[in-house]
């Protein structure tokens, strides 16, 4: 009987589905949280022994070293690396679904995608995905709160009826690609469909889409950016990598993160710095502090004024939080997720 079903009556179909995913051999799950020496720590351990199989067999791929690439500046408040060969994962999923009669429709869709990719790019989907490499980098920048609020107010004044809402962080996804040609072909095919065209920018070729979304490739880097100004700053840092404390890679913040956590090769690792901004709480404070009476409903204005008086100042937010780190490790016994966050910053 699969361990996941030991507590109840095993069902053949349910067992088969769990085996297909790779969860039929899952064991215990433990979660521990503690506040120790000014640091909030969380650990989640899942018993899922090697060799893992089914769709979760992809977790047994080789893990990459926990390193921050040289182009990441300290302007990024969070950096995440996910280590996974998407092409190999795609092949595994397609092979599993190919033997499942109930997944015939999905299998047909994947086959159509392969034909389309081969026609457009000269390679199937798996080959294109593997061309992205195994390191997937995510950079998060502070939200442009003041600018977003000013834009919303201007739109409201023009009769567009835009409400003032909390803006989201600016994000960039970056890959180091071995061959730019397939990606350039893909962007070239997407450009007319998106109503735009490929343009040169800082020596990169890219496409800008509505909603401050942009994709660009050059110097063996593919960048997918979200948020006004995000693409420009990432392309600039790729062309001219930062040095010293301006660089995440060389900064004291990364050293402190390594002091918080052991960072061997991992499926995922992330580092963040909230000392100056206060992290998500700091952004929320800045947003509420910048609200004006006209930004809220009339019956909420008194509550807004009272709440704003209770807010900490920007200076008080500095140093409230410090460096954070998290890592997802693949072990022979299962999966281990660990995170640590300096509270308050030293």
Coordinates of C-alpha atoms in Angstrom, one line a residue:
X1 CA 0.0 0.0 0.0
X2 CA 1.5 3.4 -0.9
X3 CA 2.5 5.3 2.2
X4 CA 0.3 8.2 1.2
X5 CA -2.8 6.0 1.4
X6 CA -1.9 3.9 4.5
X7 CA -4.4 5.8 6.7
X8 CA -7.3 4.9 4.5
X9 CA -8.6 2.4 2.0
X10 CA -6.3 2.3 -1.1
X11 CA -8.0 3.0 -4.3
X12 CA -6.4 1.6 -7.5
X13 CA -7.1 4.7 -9.6
X14 CA -6.0 7.1 -6.8
X15 CA -2.8 5.0 -6.3
X16 CA -2.0 5.1 -10.0
X17 CA -2.5 8.9 -10.1
X18 CA -0.2 9.4 -7.1
X19 CA 2.4 7.2 -8.7
X20 CA 2.2 9.2 -12.0
X21 CA 2.9 12.4 -10.1
X22 CA 5.5 10.7 -7.9
X23 CA 3.7 11.1 -4.6
X24 CA 2.8 7.5 -3.9
X25 CA 6.0 7.1 -1.8
X26 CA 5.7 10.4 0.2
X27 CA 6.1 10.0 3.9
X28 CA 6.0 12.4 6.8
X29 CA 6.1 16.2 6.6
X30 CA 7.5 18.3 9.4
X31 CA 7.4 22.1 9.9
X32 CA 9.4 24.0 12.5
X33 CA 9.5 27.7 13.2
X34 CA 11.6 29.4 15.8
X35 CA 12.9 32.9 16.7
X36 CA 16.6 32.5 17.7
X37 CA 19.2 35.2 18.4
X38 CA 17.2 37.9 16.5
X39 CA 16.5 35.7 13.5
X40 CA 13.2 34.1 12.4
X41 CA 13.9 30.6 11.1
X42 CA 11.6 28.2 9.3
X43 CA 12.2 24.6 8.2
X44 CA 10.0 22.3 6.2
X45 CA 11.1 18.7 5.7
X46 CA 9.3 16.3 3.4
X47 CA 10.1 12.6 3.3
X48 CA 10.3 11.6 -0.4
X49 CA 13.3 9.3 -0.9
X50 CA 15.4 8.9 -4.0
X51 CA 15.1 7.7 -6.7
X52 CA 12.1 9.9 -7.1
X53 CA 9.8 9.0 -10.0
X54 CA 6.8 10.2 -12.0
X55 CA 6.7 13.9 -12.6
X56 CA 8.7 14.5 -9.4
X57 CA 11.6 12.6 -11.0
X58 CA 12.7 15.9 -12.4
X59 CA 13.7 16.9 -8.9
X60 CA 16.6 14.5 -9.1
X61 CA 18.3 16.6 -11.8
X62 CA 21.7 18.0 -10.9
X63 CA 21.4 21.1 -8.7
X64 CA 23.3 24.3 -9.5
X65 CA 25.6 26.2 -7.1
X66 CA 24.0 28.9 -5.1
X67 CA 25.6 32.0 -6.7
X68 CA 24.4 35.4 -7.6
X69 CA 25.3 36.4 -11.2
X70 CA 27.5 39.4 -11.7
X71 CA 24.9 41.7 -13.2
X72 CA 22.6 41.8 -10.1
X73 CA 22.8 45.2 -8.4
X74 CA 21.9 46.1 -4.9
X75 CA 18.9 48.0 -6.3
X76 CA 17.3 44.5 -6.4
X77 CA 15.7 43.9 -3.0
X78 CA 15.2 40.1 -3.7
X79 CA 17.1 37.6 -5.9
X80 CA 16.0 34.1 -6.6
X81 CA 17.6 31.3 -8.5
X82 CA 15.7 28.2 -9.6
X83 CA 17.8 25.3 -10.8
X84 CA 15.9 23.1 -13.3
X85 CA 16.4 21.9 -16.9
X86 CA 12.9 22.8 -18.3
X87 CA 13.5 20.8 -21.5
X88 CA 14.3 17.6 -19.6
X89 CA 11.3 18.3 -17.3
X90 CA 9.1 18.8 -20.4
X91 CA 10.3 15.5 -21.9
X92 CA 9.6 13.6 -18.7
X93 CA 6.0 15.0 -18.5
X94 CA 5.3 14.3 -22.2
X95 CA 6.6 10.7 -21.8
X96 CA 4.4 10.1 -18.7
X97 CA 1.3 11.6 -20.4
X98 CA 2.0 9.6 -23.6
X99 CA 1.2 6.4 -21.8
X100 CA -2.0 7.7 -20.2
X101 CA -5.2 7.3 -22.4
X102 CA -7.0 9.9 -20.4
X103 CA -4.4 12.5 -21.2
X104 CA -4.8 12.1 -25.0
X105 CA -6.0 15.6 -25.5
X106 CA -3.1 17.1 -23.6
X107 CA -0.6 14.9 -25.5
X108 CA -2.1 16.1 -28.8
X109 CA -1.7 19.7 -27.7
X110 CA 2.0 19.1 -26.8
X111 CA 2.5 17.4 -30.2
X112 CA 1.0 20.4 -31.9
X113 CA 3.3 22.7 -29.9
X114 CA 6.3 20.6 -31.0
X115 CA 5.3 20.9 -34.7
X116 CA 4.8 24.7 -34.3
X117 CA 8.1 25.2 -32.6
X118 CA 9.9 23.1 -35.2
X119 CA 8.3 25.2 -38.0
X120 CA 9.0 28.5 -36.3
X121 CA 12.3 27.9 -34.6
X122 CA 13.8 24.7 -36.2
X123 CA 13.7 22.9 -32.8
X124 CA 11.1 21.2 -30.7
X125 CA 9.8 22.6 -27.5
X126 CA 12.1 20.6 -25.2
X127 CA 15.2 21.7 -27.1
X128 CA 14.1 25.4 -27.0
X129 CA 13.4 25.1 -23.2
X130 CA 16.8 23.4 -22.6
X131 CA 18.4 26.3 -24.5
X132 CA 17.5 28.5 -21.6
X133 CA 19.9 26.6 -19.4
X134 CA 19.2 25.3 -15.9
X135 CA 19.5 28.5 -14.0
X136 CA 16.4 30.7 -13.9
X137 CA 17.0 34.1 -12.2
X138 CA 14.3 36.3 -10.8
X139 CA 15.1 39.9 -9.7
X140 CA 12.6 42.0 -7.7
X141 CA 12.8 45.7 -7.4
X142 CA 10.9 48.0 -5.0
X143 CA 7.6 49.2 -6.4
X144 CA 7.4 52.7 -7.8
X145 CA 4.8 53.8 -5.3
X146 CA 5.0 57.6 -5.7
X147 CA 5.1 57.4 -9.5
X148 CA 2.2 54.9 -9.6
X149 CA 0.1 57.0 -7.4
X150 CA 0.8 60.2 -9.4
X151 CA -0.1 58.4 -12.6
X152 CA -3.4 57.1 -11.1
X153 CA -4.3 60.6 -9.9
X154 CA -3.5 62.1 -13.3
X155 CA -5.7 59.5 -15.0
X156 CA -8.5 60.2 -12.5
X157 CA -8.2 63.9 -13.2
X158 CA -8.5 63.3 -16.9
X159 CA -11.8 61.4 -16.3
X160 CA -10.3 57.9 -16.8
X161 CA -11.6 56.8 -13.4
X162 CA -8.4 55.1 -12.3
X163 CA -8.3 54.3 -8.6
X164 CA -5.2 54.5 -6.5
X165 CA -4.1 51.0 -5.6
X166 CA -1.0 49.5 -4.2
X167 CA 1.5 49.0 -7.1
X168 CA 3.2 45.6 -7.5
X169 CA 7.0 45.1 -7.4
X170 CA 8.9 45.4 -10.6
X171 CA 10.2 42.0 -11.7
X172 CA 12.8 40.7 -14.2
X173 CA 13.3 37.1 -15.2
X174 CA 16.8 36.5 -16.7
X175 CA 18.4 33.5 -18.4
X176 CA 21.9 32.9 -19.7
X177 CA 21.3 31.3 -23.2
X178 CA 23.9 29.3 -25.2
X179 CA 22.3 30.1 -28.5
X180 CA 20.4 33.4 -29.1
X181 CA 19.1 32.4 -32.6
X182 CA 15.9 30.4 -31.5
X183 CA 14.9 33.1 -29.1
X184 CA 15.3 35.8 -31.7
X185 CA 13.2 33.8 -34.1
X186 CA 10.5 33.4 -31.4
X187 CA 10.5 37.1 -30.6
X188 CA 10.3 37.9 -34.3
X189 CA 7.3 35.6 -34.7
X190 CA 5.6 37.1 -31.6
X191 CA 6.2 40.7 -32.6
X192 CA 3.5 41.0 -35.3
X193 CA 1.0 39.1 -33.2
X194 CA 1.6 41.6 -30.3
X195 CA 1.2 44.6 -32.6
X196 CA 4.9 45.6 -32.3
X197 CA 8.2 45.0 -33.8
X198 CA 11.7 44.1 -32.7
X199 CA 13.8 47.1 -31.7
X200 CA 17.5 47.7 -30.8
X201 CA 18.2 48.9 -27.3
X202 CA 21.6 49.0 -25.7
X203 CA 22.9 46.5 -28.1
X204 CA 20.0 44.1 -27.4
X205 CA 17.1 43.1 -29.6
X206 CA 13.7 43.1 -28.1
X207 CA 10.0 43.7 -28.0
X208 CA 7.9 46.0 -25.9
X209 CA 4.3 45.1 -25.0
X210 CA 1.5 47.0 -23.4
X211 CA 1.5 47.2 -19.7
X212 CA 5.2 47.8 -19.2
X213 CA 6.1 44.3 -20.3
X214 CA 9.3 43.8 -22.4
X215 CA 11.5 41.0 -23.6
X216 CA 15.0 41.5 -24.9
X217 CA 18.0 39.3 -25.8
X218 CA 21.7 40.0 -26.3
X219 CA 25.1 39.3 -24.8
X220 CA 23.7 35.7 -24.3
X221 CA 21.2 37.0 -21.8
X222 CA 17.4 36.8 -22.3
X223 CA 15.4 39.3 -20.1
X224 CA 11.7 39.3 -19.5
X225 CA 10.8 42.5 -17.6
X226 CA 7.7 43.7 -15.9
X227 CA 7.3 47.3 -14.7
X228 CA 8.3 50.7 -16.0
X229 CA 12.1 51.1 -16.2
X230 CA 12.8 47.5 -15.2
X231 CA 14.2 46.5 -18.6
X232 CA 16.5 49.5 -18.9
X233 CA 18.2 48.9 -15.5
X234 CA 18.7 45.2 -16.1
X235 CA 20.2 45.7 -19.6
X236 CA 22.5 48.4 -18.3
X237 CA 23.8 46.1 -15.5
X238 CA 24.4 43.2 -17.9
X239 CA 26.4 45.5 -20.2
X240 CA 28.3 47.1 -17.2
X241 CA 28.3 44.7 -14.2
X242 CA 28.4 46.5 -10.9
X243 CA 31.4 46.2 -8.5
X244 CA 31.9 46.5 -4.8
X245 CA 29.0 47.0 -2.4
X246 CA 26.8 48.1 -5.3
X247 CA 27.0 44.4 -6.5
X248 CA 24.9 41.8 -4.8
X249 CA 27.6 39.2 -5.6
X250 CA 30.3 41.2 -3.8
X251 CA 28.3 42.8 -1.1
X252 CA 28.3 42.1 2.6
X253 CA 24.7 41.2 2.3
X254 CA 25.4 38.0 0.5
X255 CA 28.1 37.1 3.1
X256 CA 25.5 37.6 5.9
X257 CA 23.0 35.4 4.0
X258 CA 25.6 32.7 3.8
X259 CA 26.2 33.1 7.6
X260 CA 22.5 32.6 8.2
X261 CA 22.2 29.4 6.0
X262 CA 24.3 26.7 4.6
X263 CA 24.0 27.1 0.8
X264 CA 25.3 24.0 -1.1
X265 CA 24.0 23.4 -4.6
X266 CA 20.2 23.6 -4.4
X267 CA 17.1 23.4 -6.4
X268 CA 16.2 26.9 -5.3
X269 CA 17.8 29.6 -3.3
X270 CA 16.9 33.2 -2.6
X271 CA 18.4 36.2 -0.8
X272 CA 16.8 39.5 0.1
X273 CA 17.7 42.8 1.8
X274 CA 15.1 44.8 3.6
X275 CA 17.3 46.9 5.8
X276 CA 16.7 50.2 3.9
X277 CA 13.2 49.7 2.6
X278 CA 11.5 47.6 5.4
X279 CA 10.5 45.0 2.8
X280 CA 6.8 44.5 2.1
X281 CA 5.8 46.3 5.3
X282 CA 7.9 49.2 4.4
X283 CA 6.2 49.5 1.0
X284 CA 2.8 49.2 2.6
X285 CA 3.7 52.0 5.0
X286 CA 4.9 54.2 2.2
X287 CA 1.7 53.6 0.3
X288 CA -0.6 54.4 3.2
X289 CA 1.4 57.4 4.2
X290 CA 1.2 58.8 0.7
X291 CA -2.6 58.4 0.4
X292 CA -4.6 61.6 0.2
X293 CA -8.2 62.0 1.4
X294 CA -9.4 62.1 -2.2
X295 CA -7.9 58.7 -2.8
X296 CA -10.4 56.9 -0.6
X297 CA -14.1 56.9 -0.1
X298 CA -15.5 59.8 2.0
X299 CA -16.6 57.6 4.8
X300 CA -13.0 56.2 5.1
X301 CA -11.2 59.5 5.3
X302 CA -11.3 59.8 9.1
X303 CA -10.0 56.3 9.5
X304 CA -7.2 57.0 7.0
X305 CA -6.1 60.2 8.9
X306 CA -6.1 58.3 12.2
X307 CA -4.1 55.4 10.8
X308 CA -1.6 57.7 9.1
X309 CA -0.8 59.2 12.6
X310 CA 0.1 55.8 13.9
X311 CA 2.5 54.9 11.1
X312 CA 6.2 54.6 11.8
X313 CA 8.4 57.1 9.9
X314 CA 10.6 56.0 7.0
X315 CA 13.6 56.5 9.3
X316 CA 12.1 54.2 11.9
X317 CA 11.5 51.5 9.3
X318 CA 15.2 51.5 8.3
X319 CA 16.9 48.7 10.2
X320 CA 13.7 47.1 11.3
X321 CA 14.4 44.0 9.1
X322 CA 17.7 42.8 7.7
X323 CA 19.0 40.1 5.4
X324 CA 16.9 37.1 4.5
X325 CA 17.8 33.8 2.8
X326 CA 16.0 30.6 1.8
X327 CA 17.1 27.4 0.1
X328 CA 15.4 24.2 -1.2
X329 CA 17.7 21.2 -0.9
X330 CA 17.3 17.8 -2.5
X331 CA 18.5 15.0 -0.2
X332 CA 18.5 11.2 -0.4
X333 CA 15.7 11.2 2.1
X334 CA 13.5 13.9 0.6
X335 CA 13.1 17.7 0.3
X336 CA 14.3 20.3 2.8
X337 CA 13.3 23.9 2.7
X338 CA 15.0 26.3 5.1
X339 CA 14.6 30.1 5.5
X340 CA 16.1 32.7 7.8
X341 CA 15.4 36.4 8.3
X342 CA 17.2 38.9 10.5
X343 CA 14.6 40.5 12.8
X344 CA 15.6 43.2 13.6
X345 CA 18.7 43.9 11.5
X346 CA 21.9 43.9 13.4

